[in-house]
Amino acid sequence: MTGPLATLKNRLLSALPTEDRGLLAPHLTPVDLEKGRLLYDPGDLVDQVYFPDNCVISMMTLMENGAAIESAIIGREGALGLMAAVAPRQSLCRAIVQAPGPALRIAAGPLHEVWTRSPALRDLIDRHGEALFGHAIQSVACNALHAVEARFSRWLLSCHDRIDSNTVNLTQEFLADMLGVQRTTVTAVAGSMQTKGLIRYRRGVVDILDRAGLEAMTCECYGAVRRGYERLLPASFE
């Protein structure tokens, strides 16, 4: 396979038969998604679908008072806006690039045309939707029931699964939104995890030093979400 699929890392696209990927290839455009780039806000028409390669997109639920919390992330195991392949969709959340990097983009119209011709793509979209829904509802429970350190560990592990780096760029503001806590709490939690040798935390940057330690600290939700993806999309985290 040549063109934008030549060095493909997105595992959802990789799971398609070669013929089906060939139908998509002429419509896929490589893009570099910079950190903080806003892809959608609630109510926006989903006219572009993104297949991350080595980046992470956060799906944020917004409140009327401006508060926000992360409900799920999407990386190379999936795609943002994939249900627009089935029918026109409006975004239900804010989608913002958290870990920058390359992705493939396709307009919703051509993707829908391939969807009508490809049973394999229809099946993948159905399974991806179920996995993402499971991810989101597990996040609801996690945010309500689990300690901040466990939730932070879960997020770092989930991000680490989706990028080729031990370093994650994170602002205090985003960490506070992601965890649903005050910035002072973020400082305290990051400092505690650094003292334990799990991470190195600098202004806007987290280096993962001890993945096994993070796995020991995280809650059950990390494993539950990962198992959901592995069951429905078996190549998600190979």
Short mmCIF file of C-alpha atoms in Angstrom, two decimals:
data_model
loop_
_atom_site.label_atom_id
_atom_site.label_comp_id
_atom_site.label_asym_id
_atom_site.label_seq_id
_atom_site.Cartn_x
_atom_site.Cartn_y
_atom_site.Cartn_z
CA MET A 1 0.00 0.00 0.00
CA THR A 2 1.37 3.40 -1.00
CA GLY A 3 0.33 7.00 -0.30
CA PRO A 4 -1.07 8.00 3.12
CA LEU A 5 -1.47 4.35 4.17
CA ALA A 6 2.16 3.40 3.52
CA THR A 7 3.30 3.82 7.13
CA LEU A 8 -0.09 3.32 8.75
CA LYS A 9 -0.25 3.03 12.53
CA ASN A 10 -3.98 3.57 13.00
CA ARG A 11 -5.19 0.13 13.98
CA LEU A 12 -8.79 0.67 13.00
CA LEU A 13 -7.79 1.30 9.39
CA SER A 14 -5.24 -1.52 9.56
CA ALA A 15 -8.02 -3.93 10.50
CA LEU A 16 -9.80 -3.33 7.19
CA PRO A 17 -9.22 -5.71 4.26
CA THR A 18 -6.73 -4.35 1.73
CA GLU A 19 -9.47 -3.80 -0.87
CA ASP A 20 -11.51 -1.69 1.55
CA ARG A 21 -8.50 0.38 2.56
CA GLY A 22 -7.92 0.93 -1.13
CA LEU A 23 -11.39 2.47 -1.42
CA LEU A 24 -10.55 4.93 1.36
CA ALA A 25 -6.97 5.74 0.32
CA PRO A 26 -7.73 8.37 -2.38
CA HIS A 27 -9.80 10.36 0.12
CA LEU A 28 -7.39 10.26 3.09
CA THR A 29 -5.24 13.32 3.74
CA PRO A 30 -2.26 13.32 6.16
CA VAL A 31 -2.47 16.11 8.74
CA ASP A 32 -0.33 17.17 11.67
CA LEU A 33 -2.53 17.92 14.65
CA GLU A 34 -0.93 20.48 16.93
CA LYS A 35 -1.48 20.48 20.68
CA GLY A 36 -4.57 22.39 21.73
CA ARG A 37 -6.17 22.36 18.27
CA LEU A 38 -9.96 22.49 18.54
CA LEU A 39 -11.55 20.00 16.16
CA TYR A 40 -15.18 20.24 17.24
CA ASP A 41 -17.39 21.99 19.74
CA PRO A 42 -20.83 20.71 20.80
CA GLY A 43 -23.33 21.24 18.01
CA ASP A 44 -20.74 21.49 15.22
CA LEU A 45 -21.43 19.48 12.09
CA VAL A 46 -19.04 16.54 11.94
CA ASP A 47 -17.84 17.02 8.38
CA GLN A 48 -14.31 15.64 8.86
CA VAL A 49 -13.29 12.33 10.44
CA TYR A 50 -9.83 11.91 12.00
CA PHE A 51 -7.84 8.67 12.30
CA PRO A 52 -5.02 9.37 14.80
CA ASP A 53 -1.62 7.89 14.04
CA ASN A 54 0.61 9.02 16.90
CA CYS A 55 -1.54 11.56 18.71
CA VAL A 56 -4.35 11.71 21.27
CA ILE A 57 -7.65 13.57 21.03
CA SER A 58 -9.62 14.38 24.19
CA MET A 59 -13.41 14.37 24.21
CA MET A 60 -14.54 16.96 26.74
CA THR A 61 -18.04 17.33 28.18
CA LEU A 62 -18.87 21.01 28.73
CA MET A 63 -21.15 22.59 31.32
CA GLU A 64 -23.08 25.87 30.96
CA ASN A 65 -20.81 27.58 33.50
CA GLY A 66 -17.72 26.76 31.44
CA ALA A 67 -16.61 23.77 33.51
CA ALA A 68 -15.41 20.75 31.56
CA ILE A 69 -14.33 17.19 32.18
CA GLU A 70 -12.90 14.56 29.90
CA SER A 71 -15.22 11.68 29.00
CA ALA A 72 -12.94 9.66 26.68
CA ILE A 73 -9.79 9.84 24.57
CA ILE A 74 -9.18 8.63 21.04
CA GLY A 75 -5.84 7.53 19.63
CA ARG A 76 -4.56 5.06 17.07
CA GLU A 77 -7.08 2.43 18.18
CA GLY A 78 -9.97 4.41 16.69
CA ALA A 79 -11.24 7.56 15.02
CA LEU A 80 -12.96 10.81 15.90
CA GLY A 81 -16.33 11.47 14.30
CA LEU A 82 -16.65 7.97 12.86
CA MET A 83 -20.45 7.82 13.13
CA ALA A 84 -20.63 10.54 10.47
CA ALA A 85 -19.94 7.69 8.04
CA VAL A 86 -23.45 6.42 8.73
CA ALA A 87 -25.40 9.69 8.55
CA PRO A 88 -24.84 13.41 9.18
CA ARG A 89 -23.94 14.05 12.81
CA GLN A 90 -23.48 16.99 15.16
CA SER A 91 -20.74 16.76 17.75
CA LEU A 92 -21.89 16.00 21.30
CA CYS A 93 -18.66 17.18 22.90
CA ARG A 94 -15.59 19.34 22.53
CA ALA A 95 -12.81 17.48 20.74
CA ILE A 96 -9.36 18.92 21.32
CA VAL A 97 -5.88 17.61 20.54
CA GLN A 98 -4.08 16.74 23.75
CA ALA A 99 -0.98 14.90 22.49
CA PRO A 100 0.12 16.33 19.11
CA GLY A 101 1.13 14.27 16.13
CA PRO A 102 0.14 12.91 12.72
CA ALA A 103 -3.31 11.69 11.71
CA LEU A 104 -5.28 10.89 8.59
CA ARG A 105 -8.38 12.93 7.75
CA ILE A 106 -11.29 12.14 5.46
CA ALA A 107 -14.44 14.09 4.63
CA ALA A 108 -17.66 12.54 5.91
CA GLY A 109 -19.17 12.31 2.42
CA PRO A 110 -16.58 10.01 0.82
CA LEU A 111 -16.42 7.95 4.03
CA HIS A 112 -20.18 7.41 3.82
CA GLU A 113 -19.83 6.26 0.21
CA VAL A 114 -17.29 3.62 1.24
CA TRP A 115 -19.48 2.66 4.20
CA THR A 116 -22.32 1.81 1.80
CA ARG A 117 -19.99 -0.55 -0.13
CA SER A 118 -17.98 -2.15 2.67
CA PRO A 119 -19.53 -4.59 5.17
CA ALA A 120 -16.16 -4.74 6.94
CA LEU A 121 -16.16 -0.97 7.51
CA ARG A 122 -19.76 -1.07 8.75
CA ASP A 123 -18.84 -3.79 11.23
CA LEU A 124 -15.77 -1.90 12.47
CA ILE A 125 -17.76 1.30 12.95
CA ASP A 126 -20.40 -0.56 14.98
CA ARG A 127 -17.76 -2.19 17.19
CA HIS A 128 -15.81 1.04 17.59
CA GLY A 129 -18.98 2.84 18.68
CA GLU A 130 -19.66 0.20 21.32
CA ALA A 131 -16.08 0.34 22.62
CA LEU A 132 -16.12 4.15 22.79
CA PHE A 133 -19.47 4.12 24.60
CA GLY A 134 -18.05 1.67 27.14
CA HIS A 135 -15.03 3.94 27.56
CA ALA A 136 -17.25 6.96 28.24
CA ILE A 137 -19.54 5.28 30.76
CA GLN A 138 -16.56 3.80 32.61
CA SER A 139 -15.11 7.32 32.83
CA VAL A 140 -18.34 8.54 34.45
CA ALA A 141 -18.02 5.94 37.20
CA CYS A 142 -14.30 6.54 37.58
CA ASN A 143 -14.66 10.31 37.97
CA ALA A 144 -17.33 9.83 40.63
CA LEU A 145 -15.85 7.00 42.67
CA HIS A 146 -12.06 6.86 42.45
CA ALA A 147 -9.22 8.84 43.98
CA VAL A 148 -7.48 11.53 41.97
CA GLU A 149 -4.10 9.74 41.91
CA ALA A 150 -5.73 6.58 40.52
CA ARG A 151 -7.57 8.56 37.86
CA PHE A 152 -4.42 10.46 36.87
CA SER A 153 -2.55 7.15 36.59
CA ARG A 154 -5.35 5.76 34.42
CA TRP A 155 -5.13 8.72 32.07
CA LEU A 156 -1.35 8.54 31.76
CA LEU A 157 -1.46 4.83 31.01
CA SER A 158 -4.24 5.30 28.45
CA CYS A 159 -2.29 8.06 26.74
CA HIS A 160 0.94 6.02 26.86
CA ASP A 161 -0.86 3.17 25.06
CA ARG A 162 -1.59 5.47 22.14
CA ILE A 163 1.68 7.33 21.48
CA ASP A 164 5.34 6.46 20.83
CA SER A 165 6.72 8.45 23.73
CA ASN A 166 7.12 8.43 27.50
CA THR A 167 6.58 12.20 27.56
CA VAL A 168 3.16 13.84 27.60
CA ASN A 169 2.60 17.57 27.35
CA LEU A 170 -0.07 18.56 29.85
CA THR A 171 -1.01 21.99 31.13
CA GLN A 172 -2.27 22.42 34.67
CA GLU A 173 -5.50 23.79 33.24
CA PHE A 174 -6.16 20.68 31.20
CA LEU A 175 -5.22 18.36 34.06
CA ALA A 176 -7.69 20.18 36.28
CA ASP A 177 -10.42 19.82 33.64
CA MET A 178 -9.55 16.21 32.93
CA LEU A 179 -9.73 15.24 36.60
CA GLY A 180 -12.51 17.64 37.60
CA VAL A 181 -10.42 19.20 40.40
CA GLN A 182 -8.77 22.51 41.30
CA ARG A 183 -5.30 23.36 40.01
CA THR A 184 -3.92 23.25 43.54
CA THR A 185 -5.03 19.61 43.71
CA VAL A 186 -3.25 18.91 40.43
CA THR A 187 -0.03 20.34 41.84
CA ALA A 188 -0.32 18.24 44.99
CA VAL A 189 -1.12 15.00 43.15
CA ALA A 190 1.61 15.42 40.55
CA GLY A 191 4.10 16.27 43.30
CA SER A 192 3.14 13.16 45.26
CA MET A 193 3.52 10.92 42.21
CA GLN A 194 6.87 12.48 41.43
CA THR A 195 8.06 11.84 44.98
CA LYS A 196 7.12 8.18 44.53
CA GLY A 197 9.28 8.04 41.39
CA LEU A 198 6.36 7.34 39.04
CA ILE A 199 6.64 10.50 36.95
CA ARG A 200 8.75 13.60 36.49
CA TYR A 201 6.54 16.67 36.39
CA ARG A 202 7.75 19.91 34.90
CA ARG A 203 5.72 22.91 33.85
CA GLY A 204 3.38 21.54 31.19
CA VAL A 205 5.28 18.25 30.77
CA VAL A 206 4.92 14.81 32.37
CA ASP A 207 7.59 12.13 31.85
CA ILE A 208 6.46 8.59 32.65
CA LEU A 209 9.28 6.96 34.62
CA ASP A 210 7.66 3.85 36.09
CA ARG A 211 4.80 2.36 34.06
CA ALA A 212 4.54 -0.69 36.32
CA GLY A 213 4.15 1.63 39.30
CA LEU A 214 1.37 3.52 37.54
CA GLU A 215 -0.36 0.22 36.76
CA ALA A 216 -0.19 -0.68 40.45
CA MET A 217 -1.66 2.69 41.43
CA THR A 218 -4.42 2.96 38.85
CA CYS A 219 -8.00 1.87 39.42
CA GLU A 220 -9.90 -1.00 37.80
CA CYS A 221 -11.23 1.34 35.12
CA TYR A 222 -8.01 1.33 33.11
CA GLY A 223 -8.16 -2.43 32.67
CA ALA A 224 -11.93 -2.43 32.07
CA VAL A 225 -11.67 0.10 29.23
CA ARG A 226 -8.67 -1.61 27.69
CA ARG A 227 -10.38 -5.01 27.79
CA GLY A 228 -13.43 -3.49 26.12
CA TYR A 229 -11.36 -2.27 23.20
CA GLU A 230 -9.43 -5.54 22.95
CA ARG A 231 -12.68 -7.54 22.89
CA LEU A 232 -14.40 -5.39 20.28
CA LEU A 233 -11.34 -4.26 18.29
CA PRO A 234 -8.80 -7.05 18.90
CA ALA A 235 -5.80 -5.26 17.35
CA SER A 236 -6.31 -2.05 19.35
CA PHE A 237 -3.25 -2.30 21.59
CA GLU A 238 -0.93 -4.79 19.94
#
